[in-house]
PDB file of C-alpha atoms in Angstrom:
ATOM      1  CA  MET D   1      -7.139  10.539   3.402  1.00  0.00           C
ATOM      2  CA  ILE D   2      -4.513  12.600   1.550  1.00  0.00           C
ATOM      3  CA  VAL D   3      -5.645  15.087  -1.107  1.00  0.00           C
ATOM      4  CA  TYR D   4      -3.262  16.372  -3.769  1.00  0.00           C
ATOM      5  CA  LYS D   5      -3.930  19.436  -5.907  1.00  0.00           C
ATOM      6  CA  CYS D   6      -2.532  19.035  -9.445  1.00  0.00           C
ATOM      7  CA  ASP D   7      -1.977  21.851 -11.944  1.00  0.00           C
ATOM      8  CA  LEU D   8      -1.763  20.601 -15.534  1.00  0.00           C
ATOM      9  CA  THR D   9      -0.214  22.575 -18.390  1.00  0.00           C
ATOM     10  CA  LEU D  10      -0.486  21.329 -21.982  1.00  0.00           C
ATOM     11  CA  HIS D  11       2.855  21.209 -23.816  1.00  0.00           C
ATOM     12  CA  ASP D  12       1.281  19.626 -26.933  1.00  0.00           C
ATOM     13  CA  ASN D  13      -2.135  19.876 -28.525  1.00  0.00           C
ATOM     14  CA  VAL D  14      -4.506  17.382 -26.888  1.00  0.00           C
ATOM     15  CA  PHE D  15      -7.110  15.628 -29.038  1.00  0.00           C
ATOM     16  CA  PHE D  16      -9.836  13.103 -28.323  1.00  0.00           C
ATOM     17  CA  ALA D  17     -13.096  12.877 -30.262  1.00  0.00           C
ATOM     18  CA  SER D  18     -15.747  13.982 -27.767  1.00  0.00           C
ATOM     19  CA  ARG D  19     -18.150  14.798 -30.600  1.00  0.00           C
ATOM     20  CA  GLU D  20     -18.121  13.896 -34.286  1.00  0.00           C
ATOM     21  CA  MET D  21     -20.127  16.321 -36.431  1.00  0.00           C
ATOM     22  CA  GLY D  22     -19.648  15.471 -40.097  1.00  0.00           C
ATOM     23  CA  ILE D  23     -16.010  16.158 -40.863  1.00  0.00           C
ATOM     24  CA  LEU D  24     -15.432  18.040 -37.569  1.00  0.00           C
ATOM     25  CA  TYR D  25     -14.050  16.087 -34.601  1.00  0.00           C
ATOM     26  CA  GLU D  26     -14.327  18.220 -31.481  1.00  0.00           C
ATOM     27  CA  THR D  27     -12.465  17.878 -28.175  1.00  0.00           C
ATOM     28  CA  GLU D  28     -14.397  18.727 -25.008  1.00  0.00           C
ATOM     29  CA  LYS D  29     -12.758  21.383 -22.819  1.00  0.00           C
ATOM     30  CA  TYR D  30     -12.897  19.119 -19.738  1.00  0.00           C
ATOM     31  CA  LEU D  31     -10.457  16.239 -19.205  1.00  0.00           C
ATOM     32  CA  HIS D  32     -12.134  12.970 -18.226  1.00  0.00           C
ATOM     33  CA  ASN D  33     -10.981  11.433 -14.975  1.00  0.00           C
ATOM     34  CA  TRP D  34     -10.829   7.880 -16.367  1.00  0.00           C
ATOM     35  CA  ALA D  35      -8.378   8.983 -19.069  1.00  0.00           C
ATOM     36  CA  LEU D  36      -6.345  10.937 -16.507  1.00  0.00           C
ATOM     37  CA  SER D  37      -6.251   7.902 -14.209  1.00  0.00           C
ATOM     38  CA  PHE D  38      -4.597   5.769 -16.882  1.00  0.00           C
ATOM     39  CA  ALA D  39      -2.228   8.624 -17.742  1.00  0.00           C
ATOM     40  CA  PHE D  40      -1.139   9.058 -14.109  1.00  0.00           C
ATOM     41  CA  PHE D  41      -0.941   5.478 -12.897  1.00  0.00           C
ATOM     42  CA  GLU D  42      -0.699   3.053 -15.815  1.00  0.00           C
ATOM     43  CA  THR D  43       2.095   0.511 -15.215  1.00  0.00           C
ATOM     44  CA  ALA D  44       2.626   1.857 -11.664  1.00  0.00           C
ATOM     45  CA  TYR D  45      -0.726   0.561 -10.396  1.00  0.00           C
ATOM     46  CA  ILE D  46      -2.658  -0.503 -13.505  1.00  0.00           C
ATOM     47  CA  PRO D  47      -1.141  -3.428 -15.452  1.00  0.00           C
ATOM     48  CA  ARG D  48      -0.496  -2.736 -19.119  1.00  0.00           C
ATOM     49  CA  PRO D  49      -0.816  -5.837 -21.326  1.00  0.00           C
ATOM     50  CA  TYR D  50       1.833  -6.177 -24.005  1.00  0.00           C
ATOM     51  CA  ARG D  51      -0.777  -7.057 -26.623  1.00  0.00           C
ATOM     52  CA  LEU D  52      -4.545  -7.477 -26.812  1.00  0.00           C
ATOM     53  CA  LYS D  53      -6.102  -9.858 -29.304  1.00  0.00           C
ATOM     54  CA  GLY D  54      -9.604 -10.827 -30.378  1.00  0.00           C
ATOM     55  CA  ILE D  55     -12.650  -9.295 -28.744  1.00  0.00           C
ATOM     56  CA  ASN D  56     -10.594  -7.776 -25.908  1.00  0.00           C
ATOM     57  CA  ALA D  57      -8.746  -5.538 -28.374  1.00  0.00           C
ATOM     58  CA  GLN D  58     -11.921  -3.506 -29.043  1.00  0.00           C
ATOM     59  CA  LYS D  59     -13.753  -3.926 -25.743  1.00  0.00           C
ATOM     60  CA  PRO D  60     -13.542  -1.101 -23.148  1.00  0.00           C
ATOM     61  CA  SER D  61     -12.028  -2.343 -19.906  1.00  0.00           C
ATOM     62  CA  TYR D  62     -12.495   0.624 -17.568  1.00  0.00           C
ATOM     63  CA  LEU D  63     -14.596  -1.226 -14.974  1.00  0.00           C
ATOM     64  CA  ASP D  64     -14.248  -4.784 -16.254  1.00  0.00           C
ATOM     65  CA  SER D  65     -12.646  -6.917 -13.555  1.00  0.00           C
ATOM     66  CA  GLY D  66     -12.327  -9.747 -16.077  1.00  0.00           C
ATOM     67  CA  GLN D  67      -9.664  -7.835 -18.000  1.00  0.00           C
ATOM     68  CA  GLU D  68      -6.173  -7.210 -16.694  1.00  0.00           C
ATOM     69  CA  GLN D  69      -6.109  -3.492 -17.525  1.00  0.00           C
ATOM     70  CA  ASN D  70      -8.882  -1.803 -15.521  1.00  0.00           C
ATOM     71  CA  LEU D  71      -9.440   1.055 -13.098  1.00  0.00           C
ATOM     72  CA  LEU D  72     -10.523  -1.210 -10.264  1.00  0.00           C
ATOM     73  CA  HIS D  73      -6.825  -1.684  -9.429  1.00  0.00           C
ATOM     74  CA  LEU D  74      -6.834   1.931  -8.205  1.00  0.00           C
ATOM     75  CA  ASN D  75      -9.768   1.156  -5.905  1.00  0.00           C
ATOM     76  CA  GLU D  76      -7.639  -1.545  -4.289  1.00  0.00           C
ATOM     77  CA  ALA D  77      -4.741   0.917  -3.935  1.00  0.00           C
ATOM     78  CA  GLY D  78      -7.028   3.564  -2.413  1.00  0.00           C
ATOM     79  CA  ILE D  79      -6.405   6.126  -5.185  1.00  0.00           C
ATOM     80  CA  TYR D  80      -8.928   8.287  -7.028  1.00  0.00           C
ATOM     81  CA  VAL D  81      -8.401  10.951  -9.707  1.00  0.00           C
ATOM     82  CA  PHE D  82     -11.072  13.612 -10.287  1.00  0.00           C
ATOM     83  CA  PRO D  83     -11.865  15.092 -13.730  1.00  0.00           C
ATOM     84  CA  ALA D  84      -9.810  18.175 -14.613  1.00  0.00           C
ATOM     85  CA  LEU D  85     -11.380  21.636 -14.510  1.00  0.00           C
ATOM     86  CA  PRO D  86     -10.314  24.012 -17.314  1.00  0.00           C
ATOM     87  CA  ILE D  87      -8.784  27.189 -15.860  1.00  0.00           C
ATOM     88  CA  SER D  88      -7.655  28.752 -19.129  1.00  0.00           C
ATOM     89  CA  TRP D  89      -7.865  27.075 -22.510  1.00  0.00           C
ATOM     90  CA  SER D  90      -7.879  27.673 -26.249  1.00  0.00           C
ATOM     91  CA  TYR D  91      -8.423  25.579 -29.355  1.00  0.00           C
ATOM     92  CA  GLN D  92      -6.560  24.912 -32.577  1.00  0.00           C
ATOM     93  CA  VAL D  93      -8.344  23.442 -35.610  1.00  0.00           C
ATOM     94  CA  ASN D  94      -6.216  21.211 -37.854  1.00  0.00           C
ATOM     95  CA  THR D  95      -7.225  19.669 -41.167  1.00  0.00           C
ATOM     96  CA  PHE D  96      -6.161  16.115 -41.918  1.00  0.00           C
ATOM     97  CA  LYS D  97      -6.468  13.806 -44.916  1.00  0.00           C
ATOM     98  CA  ALA D  98      -8.037  10.402 -44.331  1.00  0.00           C
ATOM     99  CA  ALA D  99      -7.331   7.199 -46.212  1.00  0.00           C
ATOM    100  CA  GLN D 100      -9.311   6.722 -49.430  1.00  0.00           C
ATOM    101  CA  VAL D 101     -11.270   3.691 -48.294  1.00  0.00           C
ATOM    102  CA  SER D 102     -14.814   2.665 -49.146  1.00  0.00           C
ATOM    103  CA  TYR D 103     -16.159   2.593 -45.603  1.00  0.00           C
ATOM    104  CA  TYR D 104     -15.101   6.213 -45.014  1.00  0.00           C
ATOM    105  CA  GLY D 105     -15.688   7.699 -48.472  1.00  0.00           C
ATOM    106  CA  LYS D 106     -18.279  10.426 -48.872  1.00  0.00           C
ATOM    107  CA  SER D 107     -20.957  10.323 -51.534  1.00  0.00           C
ATOM    108  CA  ALA D 108     -20.294  12.034 -54.844  1.00  0.00           C
ATOM    109  CA  GLN D 109     -22.895  14.672 -54.020  1.00  0.00           C
ATOM    110  CA  PHE D 110     -21.196  15.499 -50.690  1.00  0.00           C
ATOM    111  CA  GLY D 111     -17.692  15.483 -52.131  1.00  0.00           C
ATOM    112  CA  GLY D 112     -18.676  17.544 -55.163  1.00  0.00           C
ATOM    113  CA  GLU D 113     -16.044  18.344 -57.757  1.00  0.00           C
ATOM    114  CA  GLY D 114     -13.164  18.441 -55.294  1.00  0.00           C
ATOM    115  CA  ALA D 115     -11.571  15.162 -56.368  1.00  0.00           C
ATOM    116  CA  LYS D 116     -11.312  16.372 -59.976  1.00  0.00           C
ATOM    117  CA  ARG D 117      -9.215  19.306 -58.823  1.00  0.00           C
ATOM    118  CA  ASN D 118      -6.660  17.102 -57.049  1.00  0.00           C
ATOM    119  CA  TYR D 119      -8.259  17.879 -53.687  1.00  0.00           C
ATOM    120  CA  PRO D 120      -8.919  14.983 -51.280  1.00  0.00           C
ATOM    121  CA  VAL D 121     -12.568  14.053 -50.851  1.00  0.00           C
ATOM    122  CA  ASN D 122     -11.838  12.195 -47.615  1.00  0.00           C
ATOM    123  CA  TYR D 123     -10.638  14.744 -45.082  1.00  0.00           C
ATOM    124  CA  GLY D 124     -11.566  15.949 -41.635  1.00  0.00           C
ATOM    125  CA  ARG D 125     -10.943  18.716 -39.143  1.00  0.00           C
ATOM    126  CA  ALA D 126      -9.792  18.090 -35.577  1.00  0.00           C
ATOM    127  CA  LYS D 127     -10.583  20.744 -32.970  1.00  0.00           C
ATOM    128  CA  GLU D 128      -7.798  20.245 -30.440  1.00  0.00           C
ATOM    129  CA  LEU D 129      -7.000  21.782 -27.063  1.00  0.00           C
ATOM    130  CA  ALA D 130      -4.050  24.061 -27.739  1.00  0.00           C
ATOM    131  CA  VAL D 131      -0.605  24.255 -26.161  1.00  0.00           C
ATOM    132  CA  GLY D 132      -0.560  26.362 -22.999  1.00  0.00           C
ATOM    133  CA  SER D 133      -4.047  25.443 -21.809  1.00  0.00           C
ATOM    134  CA  HIS D 134      -4.161  25.147 -18.026  1.00  0.00           C
ATOM    135  CA  TYR D 135      -6.173  22.662 -15.933  1.00  0.00           C
ATOM    136  CA  GLN D 136      -6.640  21.783 -12.294  1.00  0.00           C
ATOM    137  CA  THR D 137      -7.585  18.488 -10.695  1.00  0.00           C
ATOM    138  CA  TYR D 138      -7.373  16.617  -7.403  1.00  0.00           C
ATOM    139  CA  ILE D 139      -6.107  13.170  -6.462  1.00  0.00           C
ATOM    140  CA  MET D 140      -7.219  11.389  -3.302  1.00  0.00           C
ATOM    141  CA  ALA D 141      -5.026   8.671  -1.817  1.00  0.00           C
ATOM    142  CA  ARG D 142      -5.166   6.448   1.232  1.00  0.00           C
ATOM    143  CA  SER D 143      -1.445   6.964   1.810  1.00  0.00           C
ATOM    144  CA  THR D 144       1.429   8.954   0.320  1.00  0.00           C
ATOM    145  CA  ILE D 145       1.894   8.321  -3.402  1.00  0.00           C
ATOM    146  CA  LYS D 146       4.309   9.447  -6.092  1.00  0.00           C
ATOM    147  CA  ILE D 147       2.698  11.589  -8.781  1.00  0.00           C
ATOM    148  CA  PRO D 148       4.582  11.852 -12.113  1.00  0.00           C
ATOM    149  CA  LYS D 149       5.774  15.265 -13.274  1.00  0.00           C
ATOM    150  CA  TRP D 150       4.863  14.490 -16.875  1.00  0.00           C
ATOM    151  CA  ILE D 151       1.973  12.490 -18.322  1.00  0.00           C
ATOM    152  CA  ARG D 152       0.749  11.712 -21.835  1.00  0.00           C
ATOM    153  CA  LEU D 153      -2.900  12.047 -22.760  1.00  0.00           C
ATOM    154  CA  GLY D 154      -5.257  11.811 -25.738  1.00  0.00           C
ATOM    155  CA  LYS D 155      -5.114  10.277 -29.201  1.00  0.00           C
ATOM    156  CA  TRP D 156      -1.684  11.785 -29.906  1.00  0.00           C
ATOM    157  CA  SER D 157      -0.189  10.876 -26.478  1.00  0.00           C
ATOM    158  CA  SER D 158       0.374  14.578 -25.868  1.00  0.00           C
ATOM    159  CA  LYS D 159       2.771  15.802 -23.178  1.00  0.00           C
ATOM    160  CA  ILE D 160       1.302  17.482 -20.094  1.00  0.00           C
ATOM    161  CA  ARG D 161       3.301  19.059 -17.290  1.00  0.00           C
ATOM    162  CA  VAL D 162       2.089  18.213 -13.752  1.00  0.00           C
ATOM    163  CA  GLU D 163       2.764  20.302 -10.652  1.00  0.00           C
ATOM    164  CA  ASN D 164       1.291  18.927  -7.452  1.00  0.00           C
ATOM    165  CA  SER D 165       1.040  19.911  -3.804  1.00  0.00           C
ATOM    166  CA  GLU D 166      -0.519  18.237  -0.788  1.00  0.00           C
ATOM    167  CA  ILE D 167      -3.522  20.053   0.678  1.00  0.00           C
ATOM    168  CA  THR D 168      -3.724  20.521   4.441  1.00  0.00           C
ATOM    169  CA  ASP D 169      -6.508  21.835   6.667  1.00  0.00           C
ATOM    170  CA  ILE D 170      -9.239  19.708   5.092  1.00  0.00           C
ATOM    171  CA  LYS D 171     -12.586  19.700   6.882  1.00  0.00           C
ATOM    172  CA  GLU D 172     -15.002  16.778   6.676  1.00  0.00           C
ATOM    173  CA  LYS D 173     -18.656  17.819   6.701  1.00  0.00           C
ATOM    174  CA  SER D 174     -22.078  16.383   5.960  1.00  0.00           C
ATOM    175  CA  GLY D 175     -25.203  17.829   4.395  1.00  0.00           C
ATOM    176  CA  GLN D 176     -26.122  19.646   1.209  1.00  0.00           C
ATOM    177  CA  TYR D 177     -23.374  21.333  -0.798  1.00  0.00           C
ATOM    178  CA  ILE D 178     -22.345  22.524  -4.263  1.00  0.00           C
ATOM    179  CA  SER D 179     -19.209  21.209  -5.941  1.00  0.00           C
ATOM    180  CA  LYS D 180     -17.660  23.694  -8.346  1.00  0.00           C
ATOM    181  CA  HIS D 181     -15.292  20.965  -9.503  1.00  0.00           C
ATOM    182  CA  PRO D 182     -16.524  18.525 -12.217  1.00  0.00           C
ATOM    183  CA  LEU D 183     -17.488  15.040 -11.056  1.00  0.00           C
ATOM    184  CA  ASN D 184     -18.083  11.615 -12.570  1.00  0.00           C
ATOM    185  CA  PRO D 185     -21.545  10.469 -11.376  1.00  0.00           C
ATOM    186  CA  LEU D 186     -20.656   6.801 -11.904  1.00  0.00           C
ATOM    187  CA  ASP D 187     -17.942   7.132  -9.266  1.00  0.00           C
ATOM    188  CA  LEU D 188     -20.086   8.667  -6.509  1.00  0.00           C
ATOM    189  CA  SER D 189     -20.850   6.525  -3.488  1.00  0.00           C
ATOM    190  CA  LEU D 190     -24.384   5.242  -2.972  1.00  0.00           C
ATOM    191  CA  SER D 191     -24.735   7.515   0.071  1.00  0.00           C
ATOM    192  CA  THR D 192     -24.110  10.622  -2.080  1.00  0.00           C
ATOM    193  CA  LYS D 193     -27.180  11.944  -3.891  1.00  0.00           C
ATOM    194  CA  LEU D 194     -27.115  14.196  -6.954  1.00  0.00           C
ATOM    195  CA  LEU D 195     -29.812  16.874  -6.761  1.00  0.00           C
ATOM    196  CA  LEU D 196     -29.042  19.365  -9.539  1.00  0.00           C
ATOM    197  CA  TYR D 197     -26.236  19.525 -12.093  1.00  0.00           C
ATOM    198  CA  ASN D 198     -25.076  20.586 -15.548  1.00  0.00           C
ATOM    199  CA  ARG D 199     -24.358  17.598 -17.761  1.00  0.00           C
ATOM    200  CA  ILE D 200     -21.087  17.389 -19.694  1.00  0.00           C
ATOM    201  CA  VAL D 201     -21.698  14.928 -22.529  1.00  0.00           C
ATOM    202  CA  MET D 202     -18.497  13.109 -23.416  1.00  0.00           C
ATOM    203  CA  PRO D 203     -17.421   9.482 -23.803  1.00  0.00           C
ATOM    204  CA  PRO D 204     -16.943   7.066 -22.198  1.00  0.00           C
ATOM    205  CA  ALA D 205     -19.272   8.432 -19.473  1.00  0.00           C
ATOM    206  CA  SER D 206     -20.821  11.872 -19.091  1.00  0.00           C
ATOM    207  CA  LEU D 207     -19.545  14.157 -16.326  1.00  0.00           C
ATOM    208  CA  VAL D 208     -21.414  16.770 -14.285  1.00  0.00           C
ATOM    209  CA  SER D 209     -20.446  20.316 -13.325  1.00  0.00           C
ATOM    210  CA  GLN D 210     -21.768  22.817 -10.775  1.00  0.00           C
ATOM    211  CA  ALA D 211     -23.473  19.884  -9.072  1.00  0.00           C
ATOM    212  CA  GLN D 212     -25.651  20.247  -5.998  1.00  0.00           C
ATOM    213  CA  LEU D 213     -25.349  17.161  -3.820  1.00  0.00           C
ATOM    214  CA  THR D 214     -26.148  15.844  -0.392  1.00  0.00           C
ATOM    215  CA  GLY D 215     -23.970  13.549   1.707  1.00  0.00           C
ATOM    216  CA  ASP D 216     -20.537  13.537   3.322  1.00  0.00           C
ATOM    217  CA  TYR D 217     -17.916  15.781   1.738  1.00  0.00           C
ATOM    218  CA  TYR D 218     -14.485  17.333   2.169  1.00  0.00           C
ATOM    219  CA  GLN D 219     -14.178  21.118   2.233  1.00  0.00           C
ATOM    220  CA  LEU D 220     -10.797  22.381   1.019  1.00  0.00           C
ATOM    221  CA  PRO D 221      -9.215  25.688   2.138  1.00  0.00           C
ATOM    222  CA  ASP D 222     -10.399  27.431  -1.077  1.00  0.00           C
ATOM    223  CA  GLN D 223     -13.978  26.303  -0.294  1.00  0.00           C
ATOM    224  CA  THR D 224     -13.965  23.617  -2.998  1.00  0.00           C
ATOM    225  CA  CYS D 225     -16.186  20.724  -1.907  1.00  0.00           C
ATOM    226  CA  LEU D 226     -15.401  17.143  -2.936  1.00  0.00           C
ATOM    227  CA  PRO D 227     -17.577  14.113  -2.142  1.00  0.00           C
ATOM    228  CA  VAL D 228     -16.409  11.466   0.312  1.00  0.00           C
ATOM    229  CA  GLY D 229     -16.305   7.818  -0.738  1.00  0.00           C
ATOM    230  CA  VAL D 230     -15.610   8.275  -4.439  1.00  0.00           C
ATOM    231  CA  ALA D 231     -14.251   5.205  -6.225  1.00  0.00           C
ATOM    232  CA  TYR D 232     -14.254   3.926  -9.779  1.00  0.00           C
ATOM    233  CA  GLY D 233     -17.678   2.491 -10.570  1.00  0.00           C
ATOM    234  CA  ALA D 234     -18.836   3.023  -6.971  1.00  0.00           C
ATOM    235  CA  SER D 235     -22.464   3.567  -8.025  1.00  0.00           C
ATOM    236  CA  THR D 236     -22.567   0.597 -10.422  1.00  0.00           C
ATOM    237  CA  VAL D 237     -22.988  -3.114  -9.889  1.00  0.00           C
ATOM    238  CA  VAL D 238     -19.700  -3.893 -11.643  1.00  0.00           C
ATOM    239  CA  SER D 239     -17.701  -2.248  -8.861  1.00  0.00           C
ATOM    240  CA  SER D 240     -18.712  -4.994  -6.475  1.00  0.00           C
TER     241      SER D 240
END
């Protein structure tokens, strides 16, 4: 198993709606591994349909083997991308005007007198990860792979610089350990057990941080511990 360490630097603001609180749309400071997986390996390993129509256009396809664009292709290729850990980050809040449509419009009481003063009633604020934020993640591969130097991520397809290096001197151990790197619990093997963790609530599936686990794991030179046997949907029925 080859493990790559990837340093990510944001060259654009990155936005995805982790939480929607009234008119505020907030981006979580962590980067989800499923989103990163598409950003790294779409078209290279994951087919990208030219156009989706009907029910498939709105249906998530992350672990759906019935749809062409899914993460299970990476399982077949022996590739896995971990969530990204924020090393240094900041936010920028931007205000945007939304379309004046009935399904989005606020009530007169909520909007107040703003519309009479030529001020849009339908507006929102996006809390985005700012340019210069720095992240770190790991990619496991069965064999040598090519990792792009630039990826695009989030609602705005923001540019992110990628610097990667192959990690050597990896030790495989077994027992109880703590992973300081965020993990996706849906991707843990059935032989890995979660004991304690901090939950990171974000769609499409919550992550965990500072997790205490038991099972087989890799210990990296900086003492970071990563579980063995991770794969997309490994702990779910759909993966089979």
